[in-house]
XYZ file of C-alpha atoms in Angstrom:
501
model
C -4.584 55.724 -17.965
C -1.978 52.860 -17.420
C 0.879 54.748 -17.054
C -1.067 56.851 -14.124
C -1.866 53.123 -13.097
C 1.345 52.029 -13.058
C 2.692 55.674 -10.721
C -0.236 54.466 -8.527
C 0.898 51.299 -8.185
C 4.623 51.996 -7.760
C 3.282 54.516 -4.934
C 1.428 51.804 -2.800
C 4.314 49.395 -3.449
C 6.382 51.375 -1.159
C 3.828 50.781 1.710
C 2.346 47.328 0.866
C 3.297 44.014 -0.913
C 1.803 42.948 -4.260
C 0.164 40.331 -2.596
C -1.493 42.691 -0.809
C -2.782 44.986 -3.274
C -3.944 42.480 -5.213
C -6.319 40.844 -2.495
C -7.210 44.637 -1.586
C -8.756 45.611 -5.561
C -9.466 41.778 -6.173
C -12.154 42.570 -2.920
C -16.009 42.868 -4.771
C -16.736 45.230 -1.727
C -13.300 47.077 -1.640
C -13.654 47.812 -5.241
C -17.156 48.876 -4.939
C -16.750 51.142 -2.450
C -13.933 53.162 -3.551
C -15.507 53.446 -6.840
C -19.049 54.625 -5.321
C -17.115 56.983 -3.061
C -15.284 58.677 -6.279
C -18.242 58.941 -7.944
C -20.042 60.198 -4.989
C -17.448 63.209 -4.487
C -17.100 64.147 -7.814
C -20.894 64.598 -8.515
C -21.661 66.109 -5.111
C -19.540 68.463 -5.940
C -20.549 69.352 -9.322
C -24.311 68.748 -8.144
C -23.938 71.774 -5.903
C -23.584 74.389 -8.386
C -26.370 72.318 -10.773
C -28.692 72.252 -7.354
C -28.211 76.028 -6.420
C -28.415 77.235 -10.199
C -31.847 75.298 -10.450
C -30.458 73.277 -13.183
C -30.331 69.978 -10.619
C -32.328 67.839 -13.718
C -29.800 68.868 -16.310
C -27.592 66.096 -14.719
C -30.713 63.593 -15.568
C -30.488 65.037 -18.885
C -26.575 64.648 -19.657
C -26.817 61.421 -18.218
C -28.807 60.523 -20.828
C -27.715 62.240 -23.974
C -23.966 61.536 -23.169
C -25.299 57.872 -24.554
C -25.562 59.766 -28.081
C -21.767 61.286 -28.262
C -21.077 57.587 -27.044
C -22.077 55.804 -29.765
C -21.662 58.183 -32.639
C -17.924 58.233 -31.298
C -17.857 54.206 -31.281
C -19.356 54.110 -34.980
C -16.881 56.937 -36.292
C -14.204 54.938 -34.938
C -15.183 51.769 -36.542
C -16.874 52.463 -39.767
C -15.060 55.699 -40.782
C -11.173 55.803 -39.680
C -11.234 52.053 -39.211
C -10.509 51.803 -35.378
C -10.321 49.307 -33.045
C -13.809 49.472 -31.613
C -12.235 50.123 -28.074
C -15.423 51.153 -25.743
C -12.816 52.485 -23.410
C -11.041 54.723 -25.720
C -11.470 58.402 -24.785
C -12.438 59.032 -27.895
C -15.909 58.185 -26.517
C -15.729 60.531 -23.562
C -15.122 63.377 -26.142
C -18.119 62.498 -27.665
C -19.805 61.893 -24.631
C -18.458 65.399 -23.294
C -19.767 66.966 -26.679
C -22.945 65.430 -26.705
C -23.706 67.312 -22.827
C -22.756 70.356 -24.307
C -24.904 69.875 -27.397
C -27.972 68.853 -24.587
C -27.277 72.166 -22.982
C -26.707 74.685 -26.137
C -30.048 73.183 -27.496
C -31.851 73.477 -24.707
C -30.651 76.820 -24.744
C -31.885 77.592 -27.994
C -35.243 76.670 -27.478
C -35.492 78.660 -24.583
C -34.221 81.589 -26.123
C -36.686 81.540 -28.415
C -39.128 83.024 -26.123
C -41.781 80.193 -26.946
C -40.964 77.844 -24.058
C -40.083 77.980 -20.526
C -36.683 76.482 -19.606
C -37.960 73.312 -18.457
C -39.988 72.872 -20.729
C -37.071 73.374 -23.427
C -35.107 70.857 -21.897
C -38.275 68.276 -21.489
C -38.070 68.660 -25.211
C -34.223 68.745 -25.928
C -33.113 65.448 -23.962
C -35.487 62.417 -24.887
C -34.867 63.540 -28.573
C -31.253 63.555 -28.409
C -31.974 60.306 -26.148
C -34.413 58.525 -28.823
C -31.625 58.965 -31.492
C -29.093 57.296 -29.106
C -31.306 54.029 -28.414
C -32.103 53.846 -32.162
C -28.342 54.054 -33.287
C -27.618 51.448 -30.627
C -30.210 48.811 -31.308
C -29.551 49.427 -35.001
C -25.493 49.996 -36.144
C -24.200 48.505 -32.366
C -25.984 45.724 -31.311
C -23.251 43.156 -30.446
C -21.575 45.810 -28.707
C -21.647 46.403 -25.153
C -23.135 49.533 -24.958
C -26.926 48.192 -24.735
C -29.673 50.221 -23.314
C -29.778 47.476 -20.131
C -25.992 48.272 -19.259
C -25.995 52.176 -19.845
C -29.137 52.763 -17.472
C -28.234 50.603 -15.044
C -24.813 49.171 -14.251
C -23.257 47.025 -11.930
C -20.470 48.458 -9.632
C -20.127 45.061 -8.496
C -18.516 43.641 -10.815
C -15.978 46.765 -11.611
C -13.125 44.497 -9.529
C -13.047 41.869 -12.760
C -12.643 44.825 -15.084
C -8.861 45.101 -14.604
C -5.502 46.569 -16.122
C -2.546 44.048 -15.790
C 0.513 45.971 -14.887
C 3.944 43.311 -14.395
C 7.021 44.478 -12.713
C 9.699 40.708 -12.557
C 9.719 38.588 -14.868
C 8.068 40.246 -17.889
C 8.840 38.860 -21.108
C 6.236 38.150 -24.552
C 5.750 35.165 -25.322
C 5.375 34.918 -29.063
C 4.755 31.131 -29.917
C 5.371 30.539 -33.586
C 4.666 27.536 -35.883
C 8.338 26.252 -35.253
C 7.833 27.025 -30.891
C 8.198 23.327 -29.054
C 5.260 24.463 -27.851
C 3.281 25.422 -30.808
C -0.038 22.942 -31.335
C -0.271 22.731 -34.849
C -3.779 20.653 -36.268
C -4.851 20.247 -39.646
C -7.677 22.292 -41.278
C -9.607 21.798 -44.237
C -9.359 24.205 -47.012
C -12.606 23.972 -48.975
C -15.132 22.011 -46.995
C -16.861 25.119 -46.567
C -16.311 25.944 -50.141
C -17.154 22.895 -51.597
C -20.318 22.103 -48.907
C -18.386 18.658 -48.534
C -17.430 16.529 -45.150
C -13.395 16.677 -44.268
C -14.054 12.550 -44.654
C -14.745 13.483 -48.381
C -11.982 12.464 -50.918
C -11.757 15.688 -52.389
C -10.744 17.547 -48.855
C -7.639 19.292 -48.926
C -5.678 19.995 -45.913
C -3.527 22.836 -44.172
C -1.428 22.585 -41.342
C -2.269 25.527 -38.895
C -1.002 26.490 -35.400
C -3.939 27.326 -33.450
C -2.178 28.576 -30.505
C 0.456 30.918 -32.254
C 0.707 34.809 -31.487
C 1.543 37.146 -28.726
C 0.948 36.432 -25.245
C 1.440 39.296 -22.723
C 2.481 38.045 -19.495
C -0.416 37.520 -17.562
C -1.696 35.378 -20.991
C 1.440 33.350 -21.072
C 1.057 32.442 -17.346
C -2.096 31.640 -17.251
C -1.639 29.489 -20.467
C 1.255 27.864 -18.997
C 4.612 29.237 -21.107
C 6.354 30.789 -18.625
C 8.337 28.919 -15.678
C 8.360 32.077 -13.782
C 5.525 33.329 -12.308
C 5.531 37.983 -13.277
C 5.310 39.843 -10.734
C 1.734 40.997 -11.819
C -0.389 43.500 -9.841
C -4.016 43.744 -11.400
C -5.777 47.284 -11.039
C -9.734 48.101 -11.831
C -10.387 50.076 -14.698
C -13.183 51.703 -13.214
C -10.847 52.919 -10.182
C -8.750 55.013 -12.521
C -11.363 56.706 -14.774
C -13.151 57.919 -11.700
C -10.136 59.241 -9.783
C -9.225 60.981 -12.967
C -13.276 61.932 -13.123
C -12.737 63.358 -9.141
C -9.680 64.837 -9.233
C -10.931 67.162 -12.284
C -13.762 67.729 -10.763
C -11.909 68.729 -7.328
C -9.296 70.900 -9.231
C -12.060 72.826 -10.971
C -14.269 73.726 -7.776
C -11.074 75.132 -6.147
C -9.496 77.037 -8.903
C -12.698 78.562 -10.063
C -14.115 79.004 -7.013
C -14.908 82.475 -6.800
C -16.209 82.531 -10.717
C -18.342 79.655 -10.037
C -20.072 81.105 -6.742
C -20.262 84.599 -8.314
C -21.977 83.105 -11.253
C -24.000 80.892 -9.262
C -25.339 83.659 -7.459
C -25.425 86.832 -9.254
C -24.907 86.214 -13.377
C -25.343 89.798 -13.830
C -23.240 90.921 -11.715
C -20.933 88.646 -12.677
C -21.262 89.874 -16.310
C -20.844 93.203 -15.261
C -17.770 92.511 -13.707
C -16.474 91.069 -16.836
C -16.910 87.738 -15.913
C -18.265 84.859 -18.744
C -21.051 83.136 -17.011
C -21.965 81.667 -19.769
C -18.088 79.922 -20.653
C -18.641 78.919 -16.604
C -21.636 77.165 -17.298
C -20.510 75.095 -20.690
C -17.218 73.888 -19.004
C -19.866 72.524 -15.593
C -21.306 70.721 -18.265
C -18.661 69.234 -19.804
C -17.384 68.301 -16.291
C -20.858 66.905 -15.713
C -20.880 64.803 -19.046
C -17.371 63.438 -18.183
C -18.321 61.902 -14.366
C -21.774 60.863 -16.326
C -19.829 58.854 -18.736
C -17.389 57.875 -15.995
C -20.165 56.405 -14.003
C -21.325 54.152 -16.733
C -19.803 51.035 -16.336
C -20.078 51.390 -12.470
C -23.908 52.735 -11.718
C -25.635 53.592 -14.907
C -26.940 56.856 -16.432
C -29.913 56.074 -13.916
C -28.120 56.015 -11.310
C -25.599 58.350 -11.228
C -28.546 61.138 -11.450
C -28.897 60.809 -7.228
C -25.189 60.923 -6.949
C -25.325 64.295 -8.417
C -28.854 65.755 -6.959
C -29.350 63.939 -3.231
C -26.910 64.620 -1.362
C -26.067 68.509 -2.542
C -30.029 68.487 -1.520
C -29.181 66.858 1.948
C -26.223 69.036 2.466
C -28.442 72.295 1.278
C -30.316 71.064 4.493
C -27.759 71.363 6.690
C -25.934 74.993 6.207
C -26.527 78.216 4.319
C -22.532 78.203 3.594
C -21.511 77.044 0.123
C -17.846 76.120 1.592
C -19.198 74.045 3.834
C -22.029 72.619 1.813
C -19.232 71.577 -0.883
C -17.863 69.547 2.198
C -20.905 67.890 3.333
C -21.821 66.483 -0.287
C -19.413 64.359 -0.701
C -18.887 63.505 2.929
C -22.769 62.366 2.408
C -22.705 61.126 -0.974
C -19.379 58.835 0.547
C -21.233 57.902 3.437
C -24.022 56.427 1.288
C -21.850 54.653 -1.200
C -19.910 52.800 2.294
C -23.229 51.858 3.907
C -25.102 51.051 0.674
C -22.654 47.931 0.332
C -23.475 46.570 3.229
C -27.222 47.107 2.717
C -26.429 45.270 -0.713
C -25.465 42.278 1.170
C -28.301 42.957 4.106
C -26.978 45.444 6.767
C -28.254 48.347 7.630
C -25.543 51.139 7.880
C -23.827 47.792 8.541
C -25.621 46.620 11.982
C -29.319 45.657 11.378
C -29.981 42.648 9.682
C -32.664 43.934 6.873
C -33.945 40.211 7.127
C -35.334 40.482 10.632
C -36.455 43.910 9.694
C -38.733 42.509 7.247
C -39.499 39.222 9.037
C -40.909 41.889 12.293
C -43.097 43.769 8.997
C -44.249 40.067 8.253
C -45.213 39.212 12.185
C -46.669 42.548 13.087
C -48.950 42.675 9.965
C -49.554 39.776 9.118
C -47.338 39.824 5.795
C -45.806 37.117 4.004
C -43.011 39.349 2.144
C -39.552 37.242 0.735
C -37.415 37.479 4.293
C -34.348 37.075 2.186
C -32.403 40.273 0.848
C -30.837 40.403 -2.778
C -30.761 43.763 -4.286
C -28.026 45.662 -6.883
C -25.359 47.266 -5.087
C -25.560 50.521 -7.056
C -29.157 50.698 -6.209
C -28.499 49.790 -2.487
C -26.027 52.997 -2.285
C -28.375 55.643 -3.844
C -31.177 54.421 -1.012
C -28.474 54.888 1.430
C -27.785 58.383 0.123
C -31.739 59.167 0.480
C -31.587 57.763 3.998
C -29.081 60.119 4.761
C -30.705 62.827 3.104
C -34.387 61.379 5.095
C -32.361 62.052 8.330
C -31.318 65.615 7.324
C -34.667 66.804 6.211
C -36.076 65.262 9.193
C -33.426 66.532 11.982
C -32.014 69.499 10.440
C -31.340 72.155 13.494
C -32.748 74.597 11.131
C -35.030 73.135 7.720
C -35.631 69.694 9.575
C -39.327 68.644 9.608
C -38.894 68.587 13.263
C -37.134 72.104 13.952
C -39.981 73.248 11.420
C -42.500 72.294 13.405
C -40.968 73.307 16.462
C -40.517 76.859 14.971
C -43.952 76.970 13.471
C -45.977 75.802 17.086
C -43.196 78.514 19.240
C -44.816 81.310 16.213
C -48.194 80.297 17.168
C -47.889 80.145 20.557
C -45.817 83.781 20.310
C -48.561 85.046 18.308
C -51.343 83.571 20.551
C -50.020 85.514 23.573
C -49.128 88.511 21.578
C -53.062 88.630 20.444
C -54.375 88.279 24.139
C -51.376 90.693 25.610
C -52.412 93.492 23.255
C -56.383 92.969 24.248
C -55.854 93.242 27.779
C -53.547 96.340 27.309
C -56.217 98.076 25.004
C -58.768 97.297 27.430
C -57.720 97.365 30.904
C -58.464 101.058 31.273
C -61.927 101.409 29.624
C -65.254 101.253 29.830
C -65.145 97.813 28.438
C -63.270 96.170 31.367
C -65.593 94.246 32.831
C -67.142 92.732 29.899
C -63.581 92.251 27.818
C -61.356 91.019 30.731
C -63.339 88.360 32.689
C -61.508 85.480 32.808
C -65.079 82.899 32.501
C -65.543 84.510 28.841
C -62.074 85.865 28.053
C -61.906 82.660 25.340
C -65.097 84.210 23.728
C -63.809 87.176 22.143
C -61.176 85.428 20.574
C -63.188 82.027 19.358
C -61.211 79.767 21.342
C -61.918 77.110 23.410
C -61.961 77.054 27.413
C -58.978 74.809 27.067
C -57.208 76.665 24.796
C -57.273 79.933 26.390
C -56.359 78.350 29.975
C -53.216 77.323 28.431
C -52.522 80.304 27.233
C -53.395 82.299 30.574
C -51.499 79.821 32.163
C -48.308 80.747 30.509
C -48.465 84.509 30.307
C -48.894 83.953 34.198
C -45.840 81.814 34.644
C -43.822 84.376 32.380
C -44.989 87.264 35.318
C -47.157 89.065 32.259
C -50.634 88.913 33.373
C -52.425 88.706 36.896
C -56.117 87.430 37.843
C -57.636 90.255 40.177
C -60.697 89.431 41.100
C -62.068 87.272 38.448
C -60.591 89.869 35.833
C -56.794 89.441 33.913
C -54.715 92.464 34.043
C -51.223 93.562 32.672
C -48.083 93.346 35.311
C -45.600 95.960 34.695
C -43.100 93.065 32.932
C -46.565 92.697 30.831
C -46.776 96.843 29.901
C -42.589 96.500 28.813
C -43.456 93.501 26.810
C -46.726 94.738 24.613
C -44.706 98.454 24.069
C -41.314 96.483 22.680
C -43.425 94.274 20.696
C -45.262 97.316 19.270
C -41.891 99.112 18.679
C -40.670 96.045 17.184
C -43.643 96.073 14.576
C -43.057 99.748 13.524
C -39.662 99.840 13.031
C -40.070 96.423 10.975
C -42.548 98.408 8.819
C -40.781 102.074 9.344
C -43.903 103.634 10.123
C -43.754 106.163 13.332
C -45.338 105.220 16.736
C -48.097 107.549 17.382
C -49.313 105.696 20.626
């Protein structure tokens, strides 16, 4: 990770100044946002498949379990081969990476068995690999950071003060040593502790120490003062780099196994037949899934990142039947959500509307005495985003909106309504029946409606040049005739059965 860092940083030092970079990732909001954004692409992306396979609450699940290959990783490291206990090492996404595969190859198994339904299987595969995770935290890793609190929830805000120091001038160690001019050396006594007895106590024996002797990198011996010369230090969020890494894997698989994945998406037999491995397709989405889960910790939480990877796949599903396209739109939405949701964070709507007078127009119109002023968690503030995005979809959709819906839906019935009073005039404009089926005063009677109701529908057919009034009585035009006969033919060839008119 800090030697990909390091290439980035030597990249954007061509373009900008230190200085510059430095205020740019030192930015809570900069930070934030690029982070949310790389998180939002990456799980939009894998969401997709997840969402169309009907596996869109496996990513709740693997956000979850990935919490067990966490900290059995962590207490490996520590108790058994004696490791640093380094909650960044990627040791821990290995085990995080092995405990969604575990999630999935159980849940697996216990569908298999023929005794419960998938979901069912997983309902019982995830809050028991879950339960073990809490219980090994709480009890072998309390005083680390990897607390229930922080895994389900996060803080992307505070990602910028996570950061990698990379120096390019002026780079020397420091090592101060007891003979250094500027080594602080104090005396320490060797058995109080030992004895129970005050250092004032006659029997105290003393030890010179150096309490400020060691290492210093850099950055250390700057800020402590050793060096005359301020390094050339450029400071880079850790967060930054495991999610680019997270994104660009995620990226690079989509587009080589493109065809495998949409294949096996769509058609797993066929795929099998073909000599395809849907199930290898499958294990390696989940591993990809468990690696941006674990990614997103220390940004959004296991919580969290569940939207990132369901909502806007969901809004984008909206929006297109074309899985190219929908693989666009995800994280276009998902990035879209993680920009605005900053500002909504610090109480903008998509970065114009002050959420304040929002809520002080709520208090004056009903009478409300809600809190006027706006605090709320940024990671939180960018997943409502993302559902306000999706909101907008499944309301304005051209094609699944609510409103195109219910535009479709009232053209059907109104299609269908003149259809049903076309078809009774042309069955009885020629028969005996005329002159009690066709009178205009009791048309509506025949079909239950209401005098209103069947106006409105006279009135159209009129306007459209299918019906006439003759004398009190509707009849058929000739445009009326060609319209029941290709709606008839249009009914029998949907059903193949022969027109015998």
């Amino acid at each position: 990770m800090m030697a990909l860092e390091r290439w980035l940083i030597e990249l954007l030092l061509h373009f900008v100044s230190r200085d510059e970079i430095n205020a740019f990732l030192r930015s809570p909001q900069n930070t934030a946002t690029i982070i949310g954004c790389l998180i939002a692409v990456s799980g939009a992306l894998l969401g997709t498949f997840l969402l169309l396979r009907g596996m869109a609450l496996t990513s709740d699940a693997i956000s979850h379990t990935v919490l067990l290959g966490i900290v059995v990783a962590f207490l490996l490291m520590t108790d058994v081969f004696g490791m640093a206990g380094d909650t960044s090492s990627p040791w821990l996404i290995l085990g995080a990476s092995l405990a969604g595969v575990g999630t999935v190859v159980l849940t697996e198994l216990l569908y298999r068995s023929g005794l419960l339904r998938q979901d069912a299987a997983l309902g019982l595969a995830f809050p028991l690999l879950f339960a073990i995770a809490v219980i090994l935290v709480s009890r072998f890793a309390e005083d680390v950071h990897l607390d229930e609190d922080a895994v389900l929830v996060g803080e992307i805000g505070l990602a910028w003060a996570n950061t990698n120091s990379h120096c390019f001038d002026n780079c020397a160690t420091v090592t101060i040593s007891p003979d250094h001019p500027q080594a602080k050396m104090a005396r320490q006594c060797r058995n109080c502790r030992e004895l129970g007895i005050s250092p004032r106590d006659e029997g105290a024996q003393f030890v010179e120490i150096c309490s400020n002797c060691g290492s210093y990198s850099p950055a250390q011996a700057w800020q402590a003062g050793y060096l005359q010369k301020e390094p050339l230090l450029v400071f880079f969020p850790k967060s930054i780099t495991v999610t680019l890494v997270m994104t660009a894997l995620s990226l690079l698989f989509v587009i080589i196994f493109y065809k495998e994945l949409k294949l096996t998406t769509f058609d797993a037999a066929l795929a099998k037949a073909l000599g395809f491995r849907p199930g290898v397709m499958n294990y390696a989405l989940m591993i990809l899934v468990s690696l941006v889960a674990v990614g997103a910790f220390d940004a959004v939480g296991s919580i969290l990142v569940i939207a990132f990877f369901i909502i806007p796949p969901a809004a984008a599903y909206l929006l297109t039947d074309r899985l190219a396209i929908m693989l666009l739109l995800g994280p276009l939405i998902g990035a879209a959500g993680a920009f605005f949701g900053y500002d909504l964070a610090r109480g903008k709507f998509f970065g114009i509307i002050e959420v304040a007078d929002i809520i002080a127009g709520v208090n004056s119109i009903f009478g409300l005495d809600l809190p006027e002023n706006w605090d709320s968690s940024i990671s939180a503030s960018m997943v409502l985003m993302i559902f306000i995005i999706f909101a907008l979809a499944w309301v304005l959709s051209p094609r699944y909106g609510l409103i195109s819906t219910l535009i479709r839906r009232a053209n059907q019935r109104r299609r269908f309504n003149d259809q049903v009073v076309l078809a009774h005039i042309h069955n009885h404009q020629f028969t005996d029946r005329h002159a009690t089926e066709l009178r205009v005063k009791t048309l509506h009677i025949h079909f239950r409606w209401t005098v209103r109701k069947m106006a409105r529908v006279l009135a159209r057919l009129r306007a459209l040049g299918f019906v006439a009034l003759v004398d009190g009585f509707a009849e058929l035009t000739e445009r009326g005739e060609t319209q029941v006969h290709a709606f008839r033919s249009a009914m029998l060839e949907a059903h193949n059965m022969p027109d015998i008119e």
